[in-house]
């Protein structure tokens, strides 16, 4: 007989139905939610969480000895880390953990990583605004003036607290939205731009929330004279002219965003919901009816004139609209990715599923790495008279 030797690919521990369909790990006893603060003390744990990279799903240990060890290690590490080679992570005013600093210093951010789902969505949206200037490598370390004050966010607003925002020092933060660059870009000579980037908020970690995610901001500026060029305005008072200009900008905003959304989701039902944002008025949220439910896609509105004037723009002559959206929210729905932490995976089984320009359905995979097993078995030769593996009168051997 001949000995046949073959390598067989065995995929063990296939994903459970819970992971495939359950999108909230906080309800699973084995995978409790982890806060950004707890991530500081979870480096000793090596728990894998259903195909989530272990560095993202670690839970804090319960033993005081391990906690003390982790805290000592982190304190030592923090002393050697500088934010942007300038701000020490160990500063008493800094509440940024080492795990977040690692994301901050990634050489290639996820929204610029070729064939990554976030990059695919970002590139598609950019293609719908061909005349807009694009910015996607701006520094996420910004001043509180740019992140809050320039956007008319009140001094006592909860988003300014250290429980919500990562502070580098008293006057410097990790941007909580891409709108933090609005003022600096408005000060340039561009009248239409898209700004994409990683943003940071102290969210609790679960299947839908992570302290680092990605946004896209869009702004378009109009000359009021151009808007009214083909309109009879002699009989209108100044207030009526201003209201008419706002309506025209609002119509342009809704038309462009509805067109962009249709290229992503198809011919879906849409509705505009009145909203409140301190930096726009009027303000709206766009929702679509998708997979038998209403889904919020983005927020937008007509920019507050104070923001334009603070950027050196003449509000007597100019007006603008702005919108903002989350790339993870869109990618999770379109690619059917059940957990936001998967975007940070280094597993080739995740990344091999995606190609630029294509929206495909994510295929779940084992929570364990691929495992190759050596399997050996005997096959009888044709002149084997023992009859083993052969039927009477049949010279075909089985496999």
One Martini backbone bead per residue (centre of mass of N, CA, C, O) as a GRO file, in nm:
protein
  399
    1UNK     BB    1   0.101   0.033   0.012
    2UNK     BB    2   0.019   0.380   0.016
    3UNK     BB    3   0.136   0.683   0.150
    4UNK     BB    4  -0.070   0.953   0.225
    5UNK     BB    5   0.017   1.306   0.225
    6UNK     BB    6  -0.160   1.575   0.387
    7UNK     BB    7  -0.276   1.906   0.388
    8UNK     BB    8  -0.508   2.036   0.627
    9UNK     BB    9  -0.751   2.276   0.666
   10UNK     BB   10  -0.830   2.396   0.993
   11UNK     BB   11  -1.129   2.541   1.130
   12UNK     BB   12  -1.164   2.654   1.443
   13UNK     BB   13  -1.406   2.790   1.622
   14UNK     BB   14  -1.660   2.890   1.520
   15UNK     BB   15  -1.876   3.115   1.507
   16UNK     BB   16  -2.126   3.212   1.674
   17UNK     BB   17  -2.443   3.322   1.666
   18UNK     BB   18  -2.393   3.556   1.851
   19UNK     BB   19  -2.178   3.703   1.671
   20UNK     BB   20  -2.340   3.717   1.402
   21UNK     BB   21  -2.611   3.868   1.548
   22UNK     BB   22  -2.475   3.993   1.793
   23UNK     BB   23  -2.403   4.351   1.867
   24UNK     BB   24  -2.393   4.312   2.199
   25UNK     BB   25  -2.149   4.230   2.433
   26UNK     BB   26  -2.273   4.330   2.711
   27UNK     BB   27  -2.470   4.060   2.727
   28UNK     BB   28  -2.207   3.897   2.771
   29UNK     BB   29  -2.049   3.739   3.023
   30UNK     BB   30  -1.758   3.700   2.870
   31UNK     BB   31  -1.802   4.017   2.739
   32UNK     BB   32  -1.741   4.284   2.877
   33UNK     BB   33  -1.730   4.599   2.895
   34UNK     BB   34  -1.480   4.853   2.805
   35UNK     BB   35  -1.314   5.109   2.912
   36UNK     BB   36  -1.081   5.342   2.850
   37UNK     BB   37  -0.976   5.334   3.139
   38UNK     BB   38  -0.941   5.017   3.159
   39UNK     BB   39  -0.723   4.982   2.938
   40UNK     BB   40  -0.480   5.057   3.121
   41UNK     BB   41  -0.538   4.764   3.304
   42UNK     BB   42  -0.529   4.523   3.046
   43UNK     BB   43  -0.243   4.404   2.946
   44UNK     BB   44  -0.241   4.108   3.085
   45UNK     BB   45  -0.456   4.028   2.905
   46UNK     BB   46  -0.545   3.748   2.648
   47UNK     BB   47  -0.826   3.789   2.549
   48UNK     BB   48  -1.046   3.672   2.321
   49UNK     BB   49  -1.311   3.831   2.100
   50UNK     BB   50  -1.445   3.718   1.845
   51UNK     BB   51  -1.207   3.830   1.635
   52UNK     BB   52  -1.088   4.026   1.827
   53UNK     BB   53  -0.845   4.199   1.912
   54UNK     BB   54  -0.692   4.167   2.213
   55UNK     BB   55  -0.623   4.480   2.251
   56UNK     BB   56  -0.952   4.550   2.238
   57UNK     BB   57  -1.081   4.308   2.451
   58UNK     BB   58  -0.969   4.359   2.710
   59UNK     BB   59  -0.989   4.284   3.046
   60UNK     BB   60  -0.984   4.346   3.357
   61UNK     BB   61  -0.843   4.254   3.630
   62UNK     BB   62  -0.908   4.135   3.971
   63UNK     BB   63  -0.627   4.155   4.069
   64UNK     BB   64  -0.414   4.354   4.249
   65UNK     BB   65  -0.145   4.262   4.137
   66UNK     BB   66  -0.204   4.314   3.837
   67UNK     BB   67  -0.278   4.611   3.865
   68UNK     BB   68  -0.008   4.706   3.976
   69UNK     BB   69   0.161   4.611   3.739
   70UNK     BB   70   0.022   4.776   3.519
   71UNK     BB   71   0.061   5.058   3.643
   72UNK     BB   72   0.370   5.050   3.643
   73UNK     BB   73   0.411   5.007   3.341
   74UNK     BB   74   0.255   5.257   3.243
   75UNK     BB   75   0.413   5.475   3.393
   76UNK     BB   76   0.682   5.409   3.257
   77UNK     BB   77   0.586   5.453   2.965
   78UNK     BB   78   0.480   5.748   2.981
   79UNK     BB   79   0.761   5.888   3.029
   80UNK     BB   80   0.841   5.810   2.704
   81UNK     BB   81   0.596   5.986   2.597
   82UNK     BB   82   0.511   6.186   2.309
   83UNK     BB   83   0.310   6.425   2.182
   84UNK     BB   84   0.439   6.521   1.899
   85UNK     BB   85   0.723   6.557   2.041
   86UNK     BB   86   0.608   6.750   2.309
   87UNK     BB   87   0.387   6.602   2.487
   88UNK     BB   88   0.355   6.463   2.787
   89UNK     BB   89   0.187   6.183   2.908
   90UNK     BB   90   0.272   6.237   3.226
   91UNK     BB   91   0.102   6.462   3.265
   92UNK     BB   92  -0.137   6.574   3.488
   93UNK     BB   93  -0.328   6.690   3.241
   94UNK     BB   94  -0.311   6.406   3.121
   95UNK     BB   95  -0.570   6.152   2.987
   96UNK     BB   96  -0.385   5.964   2.807
   97UNK     BB   97  -0.351   5.662   2.705
   98UNK     BB   98  -0.144   5.442   2.556
   99UNK     BB   99  -0.351   5.317   2.356
  100UNK     BB  100  -0.418   5.595   2.222
  101UNK     BB  101  -0.135   5.683   2.141
  102UNK     BB  102  -0.094   5.455   1.938
  103UNK     BB  103  -0.316   5.555   1.741
  104UNK     BB  104  -0.203   5.843   1.695
  105UNK     BB  105   0.093   5.710   1.577
  106UNK     BB  106   0.006   5.606   1.322
  107UNK     BB  107   0.130   5.605   1.004
  108UNK     BB  108  -0.158   5.475   0.913
  109UNK     BB  109  -0.463   5.551   0.875
  110UNK     BB  110  -0.756   5.395   0.819
  111UNK     BB  111  -0.872   5.613   0.603
  112UNK     BB  112  -0.574   5.553   0.433
  113UNK     BB  113  -0.607   5.249   0.398
  114UNK     BB  114  -0.587   5.031   0.172
  115UNK     BB  115  -0.889   4.847   0.152
  116UNK     BB  116  -1.038   4.978   0.366
  117UNK     BB  117  -1.355   5.038   0.456
  118UNK     BB  118  -1.311   5.341   0.528
  119UNK     BB  119  -1.163   5.415   0.263
  120UNK     BB  120  -1.389   5.336   0.071
  121UNK     BB  121  -1.601   5.536   0.174
  122UNK     BB  122  -1.440   5.795   0.151
  123UNK     BB  123  -1.380   5.779  -0.156
  124UNK     BB  124  -1.673   5.777  -0.249
  125UNK     BB  125  -1.760   6.051  -0.135
  126UNK     BB  126  -1.545   6.221  -0.278
  127UNK     BB  127  -1.656   6.153  -0.571
  128UNK     BB  128  -1.924   6.343  -0.515
  129UNK     BB  129  -1.692   6.595  -0.476
  130UNK     BB  130  -1.484   6.702  -0.714
  131UNK     BB  131  -1.449   7.027  -0.633
  132UNK     BB  132  -1.328   6.950  -0.370
  133UNK     BB  133  -1.130   6.981  -0.117
  134UNK     BB  134  -0.880   6.764   0.038
  135UNK     BB  135  -0.859   6.646   0.391
  136UNK     BB  136  -0.654   6.364   0.569
  137UNK     BB  137  -0.374   6.484   0.755
  138UNK     BB  138  -0.455   6.621   1.002
  139UNK     BB  139  -0.399   6.719   1.314
  140UNK     BB  140  -0.547   6.589   1.617
  141UNK     BB  141  -0.396   6.820   1.759
  142UNK     BB  142  -0.576   7.065   1.943
  143UNK     BB  143  -0.741   7.330   2.034
  144UNK     BB  144  -0.995   7.451   2.226
  145UNK     BB  145  -1.070   7.673   2.032
  146UNK     BB  146  -1.122   7.487   1.782
  147UNK     BB  147  -1.306   7.259   1.922
  148UNK     BB  148  -1.508   7.484   2.065
  149UNK     BB  149  -1.522   7.803   2.040
  150UNK     BB  150  -1.544   7.825   1.718
  151UNK     BB  151  -1.834   7.643   1.760
  152UNK     BB  152  -2.011   7.755   2.007
  153UNK     BB  153  -1.923   7.606   2.263
  154UNK     BB  154  -1.988   7.599   2.571
  155UNK     BB  155  -1.812   7.611   2.869
  156UNK     BB  156  -2.039   7.394   3.014
  157UNK     BB  157  -2.005   7.169   2.833
  158UNK     BB  158  -1.974   6.827   2.850
  159UNK     BB  159  -1.749   6.789   2.621
  160UNK     BB  160  -1.517   6.937   2.807
  161UNK     BB  161  -1.474   6.711   2.977
  162UNK     BB  162  -1.258   6.458   3.102
  163UNK     BB  163  -1.483   6.230   3.053
  164UNK     BB  164  -1.496   6.301   2.721
  165UNK     BB  165  -1.196   6.419   2.691
  166UNK     BB  166  -0.874   6.444   2.554
  167UNK     BB  167  -0.602   6.572   2.733
  168UNK     BB  168  -0.292   6.722   2.707
  169UNK     BB  169  -0.387   6.998   2.814
  170UNK     BB  170  -0.560   7.273   2.899
  171UNK     BB  171  -0.538   7.378   2.565
  172UNK     BB  172  -0.525   7.063   2.471
  173UNK     BB  173  -0.653   6.825   2.226
  174UNK     BB  174  -0.831   6.570   2.105
  175UNK     BB  175  -1.022   6.551   1.863
  176UNK     BB  176  -1.391   6.519   1.850
  177UNK     BB  177  -1.383   6.655   1.558
  178UNK     BB  178  -1.347   6.780   1.231
  179UNK     BB  179  -1.448   7.074   1.305
  180UNK     BB  180  -1.172   7.177   1.426
  181UNK     BB  181  -1.087   7.276   1.108
  182UNK     BB  182  -1.277   7.497   1.007
  183UNK     BB  183  -1.136   7.766   1.062
  184UNK     BB  184  -0.865   7.718   0.909
  185UNK     BB  185  -1.007   7.659   0.630
  186UNK     BB  186  -1.167   7.931   0.610
  187UNK     BB  187  -0.889   8.101   0.593
  188UNK     BB  188  -0.881   8.016   0.322
  189UNK     BB  189  -0.946   8.007  -0.041
  190UNK     BB  190  -1.149   7.791   0.007
  191UNK     BB  191  -1.511   7.702  -0.081
  192UNK     BB  192  -1.453   7.377  -0.077
  193UNK     BB  193  -1.461   7.098   0.162
  194UNK     BB  194  -1.292   6.800   0.284
  195UNK     BB  195  -1.274   6.636   0.614
  196UNK     BB  196  -1.062   6.377   0.739
  197UNK     BB  197  -1.061   6.166   1.048
  198UNK     BB  198  -0.947   6.108   1.355
  199UNK     BB  199  -1.132   6.059   1.659
  200UNK     BB  200  -1.182   6.155   2.020
  201UNK     BB  201  -1.348   5.958   2.279
  202UNK     BB  202  -1.472   5.865   2.609
  203UNK     BB  203  -1.574   5.572   2.545
  204UNK     BB  204  -1.731   5.297   2.571
  205UNK     BB  205  -1.674   4.962   2.504
  206UNK     BB  206  -1.824   4.818   2.215
  207UNK     BB  207  -1.973   4.723   1.920
  208UNK     BB  208  -2.039   5.062   1.870
  209UNK     BB  209  -1.786   5.154   2.057
  210UNK     BB  210  -1.501   5.385   2.035
  211UNK     BB  211  -1.245   5.615   2.117
  212UNK     BB  212  -1.186   5.558   1.804
  213UNK     BB  213  -1.272   5.744   1.513
  214UNK     BB  214  -1.447   5.849   1.200
  215UNK     BB  215  -1.461   6.149   0.999
  216UNK     BB  216  -1.669   6.379   0.796
  217UNK     BB  217  -1.626   6.701   0.645
  218UNK     BB  218  -1.847   6.957   0.502
  219UNK     BB  219  -1.793   7.256   0.288
  220UNK     BB  220  -1.993   7.540   0.155
  221UNK     BB  221  -1.951   7.842  -0.028
  222UNK     BB  222  -2.138   8.146  -0.081
  223UNK     BB  223  -2.259   8.394  -0.290
  224UNK     BB  224  -2.522   8.598  -0.262
  225UNK     BB  225  -2.520   8.729  -0.542
  226UNK     BB  226  -2.534   8.463  -0.703
  227UNK     BB  227  -2.806   8.358  -0.588
  228UNK     BB  228  -2.964   8.646  -0.682
  229UNK     BB  229  -2.918   8.696  -0.992
  230UNK     BB  230  -3.214   8.535  -1.086
  231UNK     BB  231  -3.369   8.731  -0.883
  232UNK     BB  232  -3.645   8.906  -0.779
  233UNK     BB  233  -3.569   9.180  -0.523
  234UNK     BB  234  -3.702   9.467  -0.512
  235UNK     BB  235  -3.961   9.382  -0.317
  236UNK     BB  236  -3.754   9.307  -0.101
  237UNK     BB  237  -3.648   9.271   0.197
  238UNK     BB  238  -3.376   9.196   0.378
  239UNK     BB  239  -3.502   8.960   0.536
  240UNK     BB  240  -3.612   8.815   0.283
  241UNK     BB  241  -3.343   8.775   0.143
  242UNK     BB  242  -3.210   8.607   0.366
  243UNK     BB  243  -3.418   8.378   0.369
  244UNK     BB  244  -3.376   8.298   0.071
  245UNK     BB  245  -3.079   8.221   0.092
  246UNK     BB  246  -3.114   7.997   0.299
  247UNK     BB  247  -3.301   7.821   0.124
  248UNK     BB  248  -3.098   7.775  -0.109
  249UNK     BB  249  -2.879   7.638   0.061
  250UNK     BB  250  -3.056   7.412   0.173
  251UNK     BB  251  -3.126   7.285  -0.102
  252UNK     BB  252  -2.836   7.218  -0.186
  253UNK     BB  253  -2.768   7.036   0.050
  254UNK     BB  254  -2.993   6.821   0.013
  255UNK     BB  255  -2.931   6.742  -0.277
  256UNK     BB  256  -2.637   6.640  -0.238
  257UNK     BB  257  -2.688   6.433  -0.006
  258UNK     BB  258  -2.898   6.257  -0.145
  259UNK     BB  259  -2.715   6.175  -0.381
  260UNK     BB  260  -2.492   6.040  -0.213
  261UNK     BB  261  -2.667   5.827  -0.064
  262UNK     BB  262  -2.769   5.676  -0.320
  263UNK     BB  263  -2.481   5.562  -0.398
  264UNK     BB  264  -2.485   5.371  -0.137
  265UNK     BB  265  -2.817   5.270  -0.090
  266UNK     BB  266  -2.994   5.377  -0.296
  267UNK     BB  267  -3.352   5.387  -0.341
  268UNK     BB  268  -3.433   5.536  -0.064
  269UNK     BB  269  -3.591   5.636   0.203
  270UNK     BB  270  -3.634   5.979   0.316
  271UNK     BB  271  -3.554   6.206   0.601
  272UNK     BB  272  -3.602   6.516   0.767
  273UNK     BB  273  -3.461   6.626   1.080
  274UNK     BB  274  -3.483   6.820   1.328
  275UNK     BB  275  -3.211   7.003   1.482
  276UNK     BB  276  -2.920   7.051   1.711
  277UNK     BB  277  -2.653   7.289   1.653
  278UNK     BB  278  -2.428   7.537   1.738
  279UNK     BB  279  -2.304   7.571   1.417
  280UNK     BB  280  -2.614   7.556   1.316
  281UNK     BB  281  -2.874   7.750   1.114
  282UNK     BB  282  -3.029   7.531   1.033
  283UNK     BB  283  -3.092   7.186   1.147
  284UNK     BB  284  -3.002   6.841   1.045
  285UNK     BB  285  -3.121   6.504   0.987
  286UNK     BB  286  -3.044   6.213   0.804
  287UNK     BB  287  -3.278   5.962   0.706
  288UNK     BB  288  -3.314   5.605   0.650
  289UNK     BB  289  -3.477   5.329   0.497
  290UNK     BB  290  -3.317   5.036   0.638
  291UNK     BB  291  -3.378   4.730   0.712
  292UNK     BB  292  -3.659   4.811   0.858
  293UNK     BB  293  -3.521   5.099   0.935
  294UNK     BB  294  -3.421   5.388   1.090
  295UNK     BB  295  -3.130   5.577   0.973
  296UNK     BB  296  -2.871   5.758   1.071
  297UNK     BB  297  -2.628   5.942   0.870
  298UNK     BB  298  -2.647   6.267   0.930
  299UNK     BB  299  -2.529   6.604   0.982
  300UNK     BB  300  -2.667   6.947   0.936
  301UNK     BB  301  -2.628   7.291   0.788
  302UNK     BB  302  -2.633   7.628   0.842
  303UNK     BB  303  -2.399   7.837   0.902
  304UNK     BB  304  -2.288   8.031   1.131
  305UNK     BB  305  -2.191   8.360   1.099
  306UNK     BB  306  -1.977   8.370   1.331
  307UNK     BB  307  -1.781   8.168   1.201
  308UNK     BB  308  -1.715   8.327   0.949
  309UNK     BB  309  -1.621   8.596   1.081
  310UNK     BB  310  -1.388   8.458   1.259
  311UNK     BB  311  -1.247   8.377   0.959
  312UNK     BB  312  -1.274   8.650   0.768
  313UNK     BB  313  -1.561   8.662   0.672
  314UNK     BB  314  -1.824   8.803   0.474
  315UNK     BB  315  -2.156   8.795   0.577
  316UNK     BB  316  -2.278   8.996   0.363
  317UNK     BB  317  -2.164   8.786   0.115
  318UNK     BB  318  -2.166   8.512   0.292
  319UNK     BB  319  -2.243   8.153   0.278
  320UNK     BB  320  -2.303   7.826   0.452
  321UNK     BB  321  -2.246   7.479   0.452
  322UNK     BB  322  -2.273   7.173   0.665
  323UNK     BB  323  -2.124   6.845   0.731
  324UNK     BB  324  -2.153   6.524   0.919
  325UNK     BB  325  -1.980   6.198   0.949
  326UNK     BB  326  -1.962   5.845   1.006
  327UNK     BB  327  -1.776   5.588   0.885
  328UNK     BB  328  -1.853   5.344   1.062
  329UNK     BB  329  -2.157   5.351   1.034
  330UNK     BB  330  -2.159   5.294   0.728
  331UNK     BB  331  -1.975   5.040   0.714
  332UNK     BB  332  -2.141   4.850   0.899
  333UNK     BB  333  -2.389   4.847   0.712
  334UNK     BB  334  -2.272   4.787   0.423
  335UNK     BB  335  -2.073   4.535   0.529
  336UNK     BB  336  -2.178   4.391   0.784
  337UNK     BB  337  -2.033   4.486   1.053
  338UNK     BB  338  -2.073   4.393   1.398
  339UNK     BB  339  -1.784   4.531   1.491
  340UNK     BB  340  -1.583   4.804   1.550
  341UNK     BB  341  -1.310   4.645   1.627
  342UNK     BB  342  -1.247   4.518   1.343
  343UNK     BB  343  -1.103   4.770   1.212
  344UNK     BB  344  -0.829   4.693   1.400
  345UNK     BB  345  -0.749   4.457   1.251
  346UNK     BB  346  -0.470   4.226   1.140
  347UNK     BB  347  -0.634   4.023   0.995
  348UNK     BB  348  -0.640   3.873   0.686
  349UNK     BB  349  -0.943   3.772   0.698
  350UNK     BB  350  -1.043   4.063   0.683
  351UNK     BB  351  -0.879   4.223   0.454
  352UNK     BB  352  -0.928   4.015   0.210
  353UNK     BB  353  -1.242   4.109   0.161
  354UNK     BB  354  -1.125   4.388   0.048
  355UNK     BB  355  -1.190   4.637  -0.215
  356UNK     BB  356  -1.159   4.890  -0.401
  357UNK     BB  357  -1.489   5.005  -0.487
  358UNK     BB  358  -1.617   4.776  -0.293
  359UNK     BB  359  -1.925   4.633  -0.172
  360UNK     BB  360  -1.931   4.392   0.083
  361UNK     BB  361  -1.989   4.105   0.266
  362UNK     BB  362  -1.916   4.007   0.562
  363UNK     BB  363  -1.721   3.726   0.679
  364UNK     BB  364  -1.715   3.529   0.919
  365UNK     BB  365  -1.473   3.408   1.164
  366UNK     BB  366  -1.261   3.275   1.348
  367UNK     BB  367  -1.121   3.332   1.668
  368UNK     BB  368  -0.901   3.164   1.548
  369UNK     BB  369  -0.636   3.078   1.411
  370UNK     BB  370  -0.503   2.925   1.174
  371UNK     BB  371  -0.492   2.557   1.121
  372UNK     BB  372  -0.244   2.311   1.045
  373UNK     BB  373  -0.285   1.971   0.951
  374UNK     BB  374  -0.157   1.649   0.973
  375UNK     BB  375  -0.262   1.391   0.738
  376UNK     BB  376  -0.276   1.032   0.753
  377UNK     BB  377  -0.322   0.766   0.499
  378UNK     BB  378  -0.445   0.464   0.361
  379UNK     BB  379  -0.395   0.301   0.037
  380UNK     BB  380  -0.466   0.075  -0.179
  381UNK     BB  381  -0.345  -0.119  -0.406
  382UNK     BB  382  -0.421  -0.288  -0.700
  383UNK     BB  383  -0.256  -0.568  -0.583
  384UNK     BB  384  -0.439  -0.593  -0.344
  385UNK     BB  385  -0.577  -0.905  -0.199
  386UNK     BB  386  -0.739  -0.831   0.067
  387UNK     BB  387  -0.992  -0.622   0.001
  388UNK     BB  388  -0.932  -0.362   0.121
  389UNK     BB  389  -1.156  -0.121   0.009
  390UNK     BB  390  -1.315  -0.345  -0.160
  391UNK     BB  391  -1.522  -0.461  -0.388
  392UNK     BB  392  -1.664  -0.704  -0.541
  393UNK     BB  393  -1.544  -0.658  -0.865
  394UNK     BB  394  -1.390  -0.391  -0.757
  395UNK     BB  395  -1.094  -0.184  -0.826
  396UNK     BB  396  -1.191   0.051  -0.650
  397UNK     BB  397  -1.079   0.278  -0.436
  398UNK     BB  398  -1.099   0.438  -0.152
  399UNK     BB  399  -1.102   0.779   0.035
   0.00000   0.00000   0.00000
